[in-house]
mmCIF file of C-alpha atoms in Angstrom:
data_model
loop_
_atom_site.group_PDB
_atom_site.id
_atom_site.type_symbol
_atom_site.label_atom_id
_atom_site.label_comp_id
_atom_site.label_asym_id
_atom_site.label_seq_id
_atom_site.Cartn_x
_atom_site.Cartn_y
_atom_site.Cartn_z
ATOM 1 C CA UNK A 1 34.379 -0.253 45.296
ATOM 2 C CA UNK A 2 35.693 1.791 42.573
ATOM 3 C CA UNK A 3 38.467 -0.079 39.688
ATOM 4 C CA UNK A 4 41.525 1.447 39.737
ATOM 5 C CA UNK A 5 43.122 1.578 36.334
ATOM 6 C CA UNK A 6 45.285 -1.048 35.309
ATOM 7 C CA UNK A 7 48.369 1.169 34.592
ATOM 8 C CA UNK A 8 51.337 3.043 37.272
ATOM 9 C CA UNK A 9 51.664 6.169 35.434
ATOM 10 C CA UNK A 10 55.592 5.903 35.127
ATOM 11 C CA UNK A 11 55.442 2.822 33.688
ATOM 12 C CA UNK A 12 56.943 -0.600 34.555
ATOM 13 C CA UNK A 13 60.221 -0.692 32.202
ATOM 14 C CA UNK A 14 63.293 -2.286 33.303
ATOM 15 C CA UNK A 15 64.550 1.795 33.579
ATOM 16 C CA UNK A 16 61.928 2.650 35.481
ATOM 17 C CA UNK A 17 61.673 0.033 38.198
ATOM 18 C CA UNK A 18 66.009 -0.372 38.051
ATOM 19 C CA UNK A 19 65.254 2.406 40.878
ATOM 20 C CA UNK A 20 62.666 0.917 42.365
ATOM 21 C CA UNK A 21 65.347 -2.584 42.879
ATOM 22 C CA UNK A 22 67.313 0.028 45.036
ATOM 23 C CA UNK A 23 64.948 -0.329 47.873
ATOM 24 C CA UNK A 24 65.400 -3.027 51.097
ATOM 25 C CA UNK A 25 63.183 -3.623 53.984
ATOM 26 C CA UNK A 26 66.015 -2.023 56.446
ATOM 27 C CA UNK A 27 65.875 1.090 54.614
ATOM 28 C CA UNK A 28 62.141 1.244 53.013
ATOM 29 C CA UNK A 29 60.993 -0.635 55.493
ATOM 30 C CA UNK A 30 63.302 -0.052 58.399
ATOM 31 C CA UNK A 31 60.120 1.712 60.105
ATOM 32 C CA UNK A 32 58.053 -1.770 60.017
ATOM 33 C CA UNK A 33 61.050 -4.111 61.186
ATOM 34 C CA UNK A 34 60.224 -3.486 65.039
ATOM 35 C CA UNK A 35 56.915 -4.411 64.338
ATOM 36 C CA UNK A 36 57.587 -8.132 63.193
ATOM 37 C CA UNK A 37 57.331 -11.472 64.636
ATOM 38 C CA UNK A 38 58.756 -14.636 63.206
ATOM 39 C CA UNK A 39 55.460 -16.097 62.574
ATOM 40 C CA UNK A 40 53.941 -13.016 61.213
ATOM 41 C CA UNK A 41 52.365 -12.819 57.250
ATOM 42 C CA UNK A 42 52.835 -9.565 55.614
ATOM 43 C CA UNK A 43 51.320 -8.047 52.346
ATOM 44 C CA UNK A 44 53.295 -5.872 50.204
ATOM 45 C CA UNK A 45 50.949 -3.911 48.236
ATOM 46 C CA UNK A 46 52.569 -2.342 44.818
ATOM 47 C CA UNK A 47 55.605 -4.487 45.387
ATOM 48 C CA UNK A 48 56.801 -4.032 41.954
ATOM 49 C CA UNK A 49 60.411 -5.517 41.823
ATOM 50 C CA UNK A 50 60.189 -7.341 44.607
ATOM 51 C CA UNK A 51 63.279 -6.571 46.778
ATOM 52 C CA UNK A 52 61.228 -5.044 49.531
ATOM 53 C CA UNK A 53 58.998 -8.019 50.082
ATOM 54 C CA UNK A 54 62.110 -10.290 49.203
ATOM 55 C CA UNK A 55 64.304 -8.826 51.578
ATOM 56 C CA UNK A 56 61.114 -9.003 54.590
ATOM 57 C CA UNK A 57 61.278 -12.819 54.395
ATOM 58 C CA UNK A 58 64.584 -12.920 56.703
ATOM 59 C CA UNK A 59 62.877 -11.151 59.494
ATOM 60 C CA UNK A 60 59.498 -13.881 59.651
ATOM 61 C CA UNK A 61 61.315 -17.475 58.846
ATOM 62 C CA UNK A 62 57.728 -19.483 59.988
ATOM 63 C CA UNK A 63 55.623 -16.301 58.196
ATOM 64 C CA UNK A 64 54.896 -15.410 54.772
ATOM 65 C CA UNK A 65 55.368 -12.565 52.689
ATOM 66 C CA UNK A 66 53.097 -12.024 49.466
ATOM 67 C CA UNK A 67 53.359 -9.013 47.239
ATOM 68 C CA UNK A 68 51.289 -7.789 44.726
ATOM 69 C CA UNK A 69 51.176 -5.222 41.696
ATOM 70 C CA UNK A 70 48.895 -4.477 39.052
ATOM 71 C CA UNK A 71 50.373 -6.049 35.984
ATOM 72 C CA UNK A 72 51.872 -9.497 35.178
ATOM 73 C CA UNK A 73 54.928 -7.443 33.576
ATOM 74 C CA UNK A 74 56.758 -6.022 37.298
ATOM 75 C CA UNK A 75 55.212 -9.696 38.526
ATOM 76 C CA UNK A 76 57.362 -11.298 35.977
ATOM 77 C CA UNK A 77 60.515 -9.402 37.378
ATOM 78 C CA UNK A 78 59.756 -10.054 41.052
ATOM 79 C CA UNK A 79 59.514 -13.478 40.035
ATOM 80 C CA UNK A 80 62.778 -13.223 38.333
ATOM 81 C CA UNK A 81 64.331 -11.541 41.159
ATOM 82 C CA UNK A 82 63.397 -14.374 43.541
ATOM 83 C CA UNK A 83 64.906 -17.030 41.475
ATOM 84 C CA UNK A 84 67.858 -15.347 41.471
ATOM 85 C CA UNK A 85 68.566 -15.653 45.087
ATOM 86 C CA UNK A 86 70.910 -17.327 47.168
ATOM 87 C CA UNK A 87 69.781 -18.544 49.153
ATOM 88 C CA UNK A 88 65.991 -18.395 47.671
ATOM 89 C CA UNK A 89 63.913 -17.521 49.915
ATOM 90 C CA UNK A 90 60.821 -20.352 50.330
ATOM 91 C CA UNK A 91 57.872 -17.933 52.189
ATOM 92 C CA UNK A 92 57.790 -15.247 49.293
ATOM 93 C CA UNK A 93 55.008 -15.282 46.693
ATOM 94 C CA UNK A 94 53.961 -12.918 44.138
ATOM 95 C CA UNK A 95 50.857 -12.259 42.246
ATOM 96 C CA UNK A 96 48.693 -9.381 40.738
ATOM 97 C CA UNK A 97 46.267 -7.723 42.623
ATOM 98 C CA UNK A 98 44.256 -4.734 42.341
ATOM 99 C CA UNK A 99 43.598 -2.665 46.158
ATOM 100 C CA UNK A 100 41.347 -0.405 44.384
ATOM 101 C CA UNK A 101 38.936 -3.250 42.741
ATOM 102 C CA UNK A 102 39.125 -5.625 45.744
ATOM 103 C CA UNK A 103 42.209 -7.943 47.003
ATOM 104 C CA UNK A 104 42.199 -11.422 46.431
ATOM 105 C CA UNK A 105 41.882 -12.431 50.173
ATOM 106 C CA UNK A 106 39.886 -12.912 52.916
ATOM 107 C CA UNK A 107 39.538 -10.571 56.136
ATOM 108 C CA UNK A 108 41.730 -10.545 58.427
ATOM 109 C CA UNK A 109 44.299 -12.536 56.472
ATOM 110 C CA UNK A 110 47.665 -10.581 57.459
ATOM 111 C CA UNK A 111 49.366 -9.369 60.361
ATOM 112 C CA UNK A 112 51.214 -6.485 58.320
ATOM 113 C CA UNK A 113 50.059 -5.144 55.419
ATOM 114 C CA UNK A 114 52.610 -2.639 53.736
ATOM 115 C CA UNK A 115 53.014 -0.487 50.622
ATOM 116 C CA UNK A 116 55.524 2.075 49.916
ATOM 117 C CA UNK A 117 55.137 5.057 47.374
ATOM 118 C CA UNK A 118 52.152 3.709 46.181
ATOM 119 C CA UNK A 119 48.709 5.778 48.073
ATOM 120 C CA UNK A 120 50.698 8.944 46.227
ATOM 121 C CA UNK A 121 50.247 7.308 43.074
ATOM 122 C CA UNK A 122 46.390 5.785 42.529
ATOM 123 C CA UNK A 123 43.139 8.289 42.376
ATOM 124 C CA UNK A 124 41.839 7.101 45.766
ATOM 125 C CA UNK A 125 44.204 6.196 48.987
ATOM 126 C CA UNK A 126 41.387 6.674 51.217
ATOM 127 C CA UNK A 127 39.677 3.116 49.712
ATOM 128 C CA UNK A 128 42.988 1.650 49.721
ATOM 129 C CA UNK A 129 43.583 1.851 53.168
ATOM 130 C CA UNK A 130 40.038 0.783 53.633
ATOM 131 C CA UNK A 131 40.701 -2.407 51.650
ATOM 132 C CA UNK A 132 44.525 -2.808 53.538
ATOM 133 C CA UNK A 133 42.357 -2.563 57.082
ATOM 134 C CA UNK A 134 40.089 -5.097 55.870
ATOM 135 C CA UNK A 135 42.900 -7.646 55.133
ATOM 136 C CA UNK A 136 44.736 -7.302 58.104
ATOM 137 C CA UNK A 137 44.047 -8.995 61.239
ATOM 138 C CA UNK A 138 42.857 -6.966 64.365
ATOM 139 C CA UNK A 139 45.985 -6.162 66.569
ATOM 140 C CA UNK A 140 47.438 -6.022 63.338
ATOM 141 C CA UNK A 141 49.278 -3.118 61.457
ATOM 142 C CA UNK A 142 49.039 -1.307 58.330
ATOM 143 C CA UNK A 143 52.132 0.275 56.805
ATOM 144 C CA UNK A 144 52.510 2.978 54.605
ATOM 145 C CA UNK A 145 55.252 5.390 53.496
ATOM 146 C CA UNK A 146 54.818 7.839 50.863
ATOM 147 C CA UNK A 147 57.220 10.793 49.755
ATOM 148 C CA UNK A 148 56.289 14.140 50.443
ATOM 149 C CA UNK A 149 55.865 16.863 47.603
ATOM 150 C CA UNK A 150 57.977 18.810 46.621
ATOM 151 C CA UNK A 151 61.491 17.356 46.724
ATOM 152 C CA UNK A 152 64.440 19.336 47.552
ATOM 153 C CA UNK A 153 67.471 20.235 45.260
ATOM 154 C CA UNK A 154 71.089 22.002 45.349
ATOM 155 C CA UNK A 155 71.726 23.596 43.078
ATOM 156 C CA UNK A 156 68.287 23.782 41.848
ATOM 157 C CA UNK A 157 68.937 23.827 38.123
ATOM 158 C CA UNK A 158 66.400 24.561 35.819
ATOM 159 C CA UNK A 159 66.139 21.408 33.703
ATOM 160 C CA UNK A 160 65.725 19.537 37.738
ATOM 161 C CA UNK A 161 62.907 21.930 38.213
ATOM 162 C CA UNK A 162 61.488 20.766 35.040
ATOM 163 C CA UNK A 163 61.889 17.470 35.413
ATOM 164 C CA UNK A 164 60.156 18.451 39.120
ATOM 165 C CA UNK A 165 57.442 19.826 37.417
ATOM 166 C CA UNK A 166 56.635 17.063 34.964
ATOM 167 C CA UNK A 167 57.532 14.318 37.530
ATOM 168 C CA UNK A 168 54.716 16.156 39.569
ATOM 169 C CA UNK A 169 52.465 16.132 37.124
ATOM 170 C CA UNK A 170 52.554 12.937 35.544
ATOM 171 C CA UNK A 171 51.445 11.420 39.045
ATOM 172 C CA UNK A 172 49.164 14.131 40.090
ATOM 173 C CA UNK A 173 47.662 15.513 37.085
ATOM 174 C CA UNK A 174 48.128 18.757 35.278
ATOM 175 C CA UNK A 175 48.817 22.178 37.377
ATOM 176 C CA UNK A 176 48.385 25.106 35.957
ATOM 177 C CA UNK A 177 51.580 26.151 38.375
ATOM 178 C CA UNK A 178 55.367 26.438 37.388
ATOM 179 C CA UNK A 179 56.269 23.807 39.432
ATOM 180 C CA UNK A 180 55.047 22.169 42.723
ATOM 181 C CA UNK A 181 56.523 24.323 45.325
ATOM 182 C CA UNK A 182 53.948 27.228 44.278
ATOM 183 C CA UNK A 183 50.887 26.845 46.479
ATOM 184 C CA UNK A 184 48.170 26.347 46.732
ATOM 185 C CA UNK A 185 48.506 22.777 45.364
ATOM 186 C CA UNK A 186 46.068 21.916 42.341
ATOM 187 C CA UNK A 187 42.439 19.982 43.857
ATOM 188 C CA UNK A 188 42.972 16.276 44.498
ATOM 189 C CA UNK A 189 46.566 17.111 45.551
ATOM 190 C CA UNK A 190 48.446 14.226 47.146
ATOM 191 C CA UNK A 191 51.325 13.300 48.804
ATOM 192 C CA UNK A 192 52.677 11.777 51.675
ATOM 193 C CA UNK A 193 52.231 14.312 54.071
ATOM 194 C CA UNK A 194 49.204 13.704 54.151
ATOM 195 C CA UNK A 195 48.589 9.802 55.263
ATOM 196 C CA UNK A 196 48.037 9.488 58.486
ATOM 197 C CA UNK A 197 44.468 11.895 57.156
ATOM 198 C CA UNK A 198 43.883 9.259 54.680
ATOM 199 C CA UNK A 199 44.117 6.188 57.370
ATOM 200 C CA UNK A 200 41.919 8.541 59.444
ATOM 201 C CA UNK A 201 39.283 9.055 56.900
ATOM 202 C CA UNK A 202 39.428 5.182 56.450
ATOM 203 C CA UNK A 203 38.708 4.022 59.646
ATOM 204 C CA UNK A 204 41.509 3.731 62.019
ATOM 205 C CA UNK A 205 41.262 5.547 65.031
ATOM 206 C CA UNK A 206 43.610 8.538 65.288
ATOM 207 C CA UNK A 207 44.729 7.380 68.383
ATOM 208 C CA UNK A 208 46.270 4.431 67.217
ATOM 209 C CA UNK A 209 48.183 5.778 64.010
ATOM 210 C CA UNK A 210 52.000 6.894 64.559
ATOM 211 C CA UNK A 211 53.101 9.676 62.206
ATOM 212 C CA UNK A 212 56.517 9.332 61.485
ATOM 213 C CA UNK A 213 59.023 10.281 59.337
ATOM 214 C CA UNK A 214 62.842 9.861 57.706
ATOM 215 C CA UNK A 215 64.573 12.040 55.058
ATOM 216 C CA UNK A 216 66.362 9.765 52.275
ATOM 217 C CA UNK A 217 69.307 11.814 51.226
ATOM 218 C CA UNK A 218 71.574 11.791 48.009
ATOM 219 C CA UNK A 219 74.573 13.959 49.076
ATOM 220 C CA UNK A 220 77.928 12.313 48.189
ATOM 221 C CA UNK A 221 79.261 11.842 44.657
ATOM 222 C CA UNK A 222 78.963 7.913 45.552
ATOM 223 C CA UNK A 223 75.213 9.030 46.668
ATOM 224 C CA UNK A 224 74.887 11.522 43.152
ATOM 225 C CA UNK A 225 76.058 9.696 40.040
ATOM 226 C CA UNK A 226 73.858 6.547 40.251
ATOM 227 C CA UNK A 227 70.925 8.342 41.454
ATOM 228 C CA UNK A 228 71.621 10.310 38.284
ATOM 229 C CA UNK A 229 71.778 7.546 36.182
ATOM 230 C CA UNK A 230 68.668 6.248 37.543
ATOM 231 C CA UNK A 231 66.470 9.582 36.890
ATOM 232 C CA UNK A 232 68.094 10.423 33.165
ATOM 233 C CA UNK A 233 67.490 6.517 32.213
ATOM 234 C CA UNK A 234 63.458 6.992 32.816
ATOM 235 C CA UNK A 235 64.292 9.835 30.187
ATOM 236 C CA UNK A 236 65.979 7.880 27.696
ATOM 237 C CA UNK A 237 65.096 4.205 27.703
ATOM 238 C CA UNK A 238 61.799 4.374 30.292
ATOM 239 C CA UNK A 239 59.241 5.983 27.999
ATOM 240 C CA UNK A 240 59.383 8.829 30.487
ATOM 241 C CA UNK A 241 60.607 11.374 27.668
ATOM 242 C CA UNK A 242 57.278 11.008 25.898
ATOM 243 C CA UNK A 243 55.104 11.240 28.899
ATOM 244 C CA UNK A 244 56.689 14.470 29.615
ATOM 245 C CA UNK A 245 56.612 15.786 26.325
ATOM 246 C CA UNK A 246 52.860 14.635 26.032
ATOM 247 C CA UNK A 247 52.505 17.114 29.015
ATOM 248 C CA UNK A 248 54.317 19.879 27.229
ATOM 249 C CA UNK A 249 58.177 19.469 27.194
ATOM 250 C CA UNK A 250 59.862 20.403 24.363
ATOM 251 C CA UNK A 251 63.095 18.056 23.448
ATOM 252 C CA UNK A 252 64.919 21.434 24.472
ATOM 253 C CA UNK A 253 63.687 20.893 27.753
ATOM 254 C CA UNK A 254 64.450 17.189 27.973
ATOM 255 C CA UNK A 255 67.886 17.913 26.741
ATOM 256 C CA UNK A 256 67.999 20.696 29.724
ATOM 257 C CA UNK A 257 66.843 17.708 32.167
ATOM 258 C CA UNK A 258 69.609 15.654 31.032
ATOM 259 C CA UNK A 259 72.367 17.724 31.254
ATOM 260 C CA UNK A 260 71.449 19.499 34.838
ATOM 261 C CA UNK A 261 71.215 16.260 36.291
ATOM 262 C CA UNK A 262 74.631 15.168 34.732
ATOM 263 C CA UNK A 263 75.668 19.436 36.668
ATOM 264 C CA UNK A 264 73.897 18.599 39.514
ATOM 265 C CA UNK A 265 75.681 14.833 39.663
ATOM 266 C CA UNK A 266 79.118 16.601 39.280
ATOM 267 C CA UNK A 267 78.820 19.311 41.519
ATOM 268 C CA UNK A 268 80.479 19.268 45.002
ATOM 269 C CA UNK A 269 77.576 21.418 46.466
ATOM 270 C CA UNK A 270 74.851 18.928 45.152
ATOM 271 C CA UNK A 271 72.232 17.810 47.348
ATOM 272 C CA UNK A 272 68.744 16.015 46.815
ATOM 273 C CA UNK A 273 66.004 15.507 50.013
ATOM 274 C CA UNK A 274 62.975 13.290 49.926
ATOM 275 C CA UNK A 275 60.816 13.617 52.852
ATOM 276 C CA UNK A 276 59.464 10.455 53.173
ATOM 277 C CA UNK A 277 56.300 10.315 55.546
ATOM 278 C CA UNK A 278 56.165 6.938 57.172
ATOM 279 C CA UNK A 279 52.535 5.833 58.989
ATOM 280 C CA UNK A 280 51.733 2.940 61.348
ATOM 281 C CA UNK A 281 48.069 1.980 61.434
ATOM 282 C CA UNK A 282 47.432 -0.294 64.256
ATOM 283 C CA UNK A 283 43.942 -2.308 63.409
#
């Protein structure tokens, strides 16, 4: 099986994964909830924070729930996260793994095996479902949801279509295209959309995969301001400034990210779309 490298492209910064600590199991994982039992154990693969696989513990009291991510640096704040809790929850662990270069169990170990935005973001989600499937017990299900390319904006301001286009990018790879709305999409594209291919390709039968989907919305000023907070903090304090500009922003053009954000934040009108594509692999 091929390594995956031991990085996440946007980086693991406390400005970074601050969005990532948005996320719950009844929202990011309200898809998988109807799916548990009590007694079940579930793998959270790319947990990063933690407050997905935290926030599963509640819903299997005599299970488990284990998450894993690639360095001991988003461990260490999953960790922290879990102290922090009150009550603490006793059937959580966390620990670095690696789908890509093997996980650190045996077959048939779980009953769910999750990950969210993470296929979109490694060279090969066809081997990572193939390593999920071998962890998880058969009967058992394999969870994945994964944004869809491209997002959706109003107003779409120019410095958000930058910050599109370098976002894009920086997972995917270089384009040679404005921004990812012009097709065709550059080779090795990925994104959510196209999952339920990937599980496919990696073994489960087609008849037993659900294709599903929600659409997480920003739309109020409530909705707006912290989500803009979020995105222009990567900028500033999460390294993502010189990952764009290594890709060919100019500090004009992360100044124009910046402030369009702070337009599109402000303006009554403003609207942001994710399609997120949510698949249940039975095993």
């Amino acid at each position: 099986m091929s390594a995956q490298p031991q990085n996440y492209t946007q980086g693991h910064h406390r400005a970074v994964t601050a969005n990532h600590a948005t996320r719950r199991a009844e929202v990011e994982g309200a898809f998988v909830l109807p799916h548990l039992k009590p007694d079940h154990h579930i793998l959270d693969v790319g947990c990063g924070p933690g407050t997905i696989s935290t926030s599963f513990a509640k819903y299997v009291p005599s299970g488990t729930v284990t998450g894993i991510d690639l360095t001991p640096e988003v461990i260490q704040q999953a960790r922290e996260l879990l102290s922090h809790q009150s009550p603490q929850p006793t059937n959580v662990t966390f620990s670095t793994g690696n789908v890509l270069a093997g996980l650190p169990f045996a077959d048939a170990s779980f009953d769910v095996v999750f990950c969210h935005q993470v296929l979109n973001h490694i060279h090969d989600p066809v081997a990572a479902l193939r390593e999920m499937k071998r962890v998880c017990k058969p009967g058992g299900v394999v969870a994945a949801r994964e944004g869809d390319f491209p997002f959706r904006w109003v107003p779409y301001l120019p410095g958000i279509q930058l910050f599109q286009k370098y976002l894009y990018e920086m997972v995917m790879g270089p384009t040679d295209h404005a921004h990812p709305d012009s097709p065709p999409h550059p080779p090795g594209h990925r994104s959510g959309s196209l999952t339920h291919v990937w599980a496919r390709q990696a073994g489960f039968d087609p008849l037993k995969i659900e294709k599903g989907a929600s659409v997480q919305l920003y739309r109020t000023p409530e909705e707006r301001k912290p989500y803009c907070e979020l995105m222009t903090g990567r900028l500033v304090a999460g390294g993502h400034k010189d990952l764009y500009m290594k890709l060919g922003a100019s500090e004009q053009d992360i100044e124009m990210m910046i402030t369009d954000f702070k337009r599109w934040a402000d303006d009554v009108d403003g609207w942001h779309a994710i399609l997120q594509c949510e698949t249940i692999c039975r095993a």
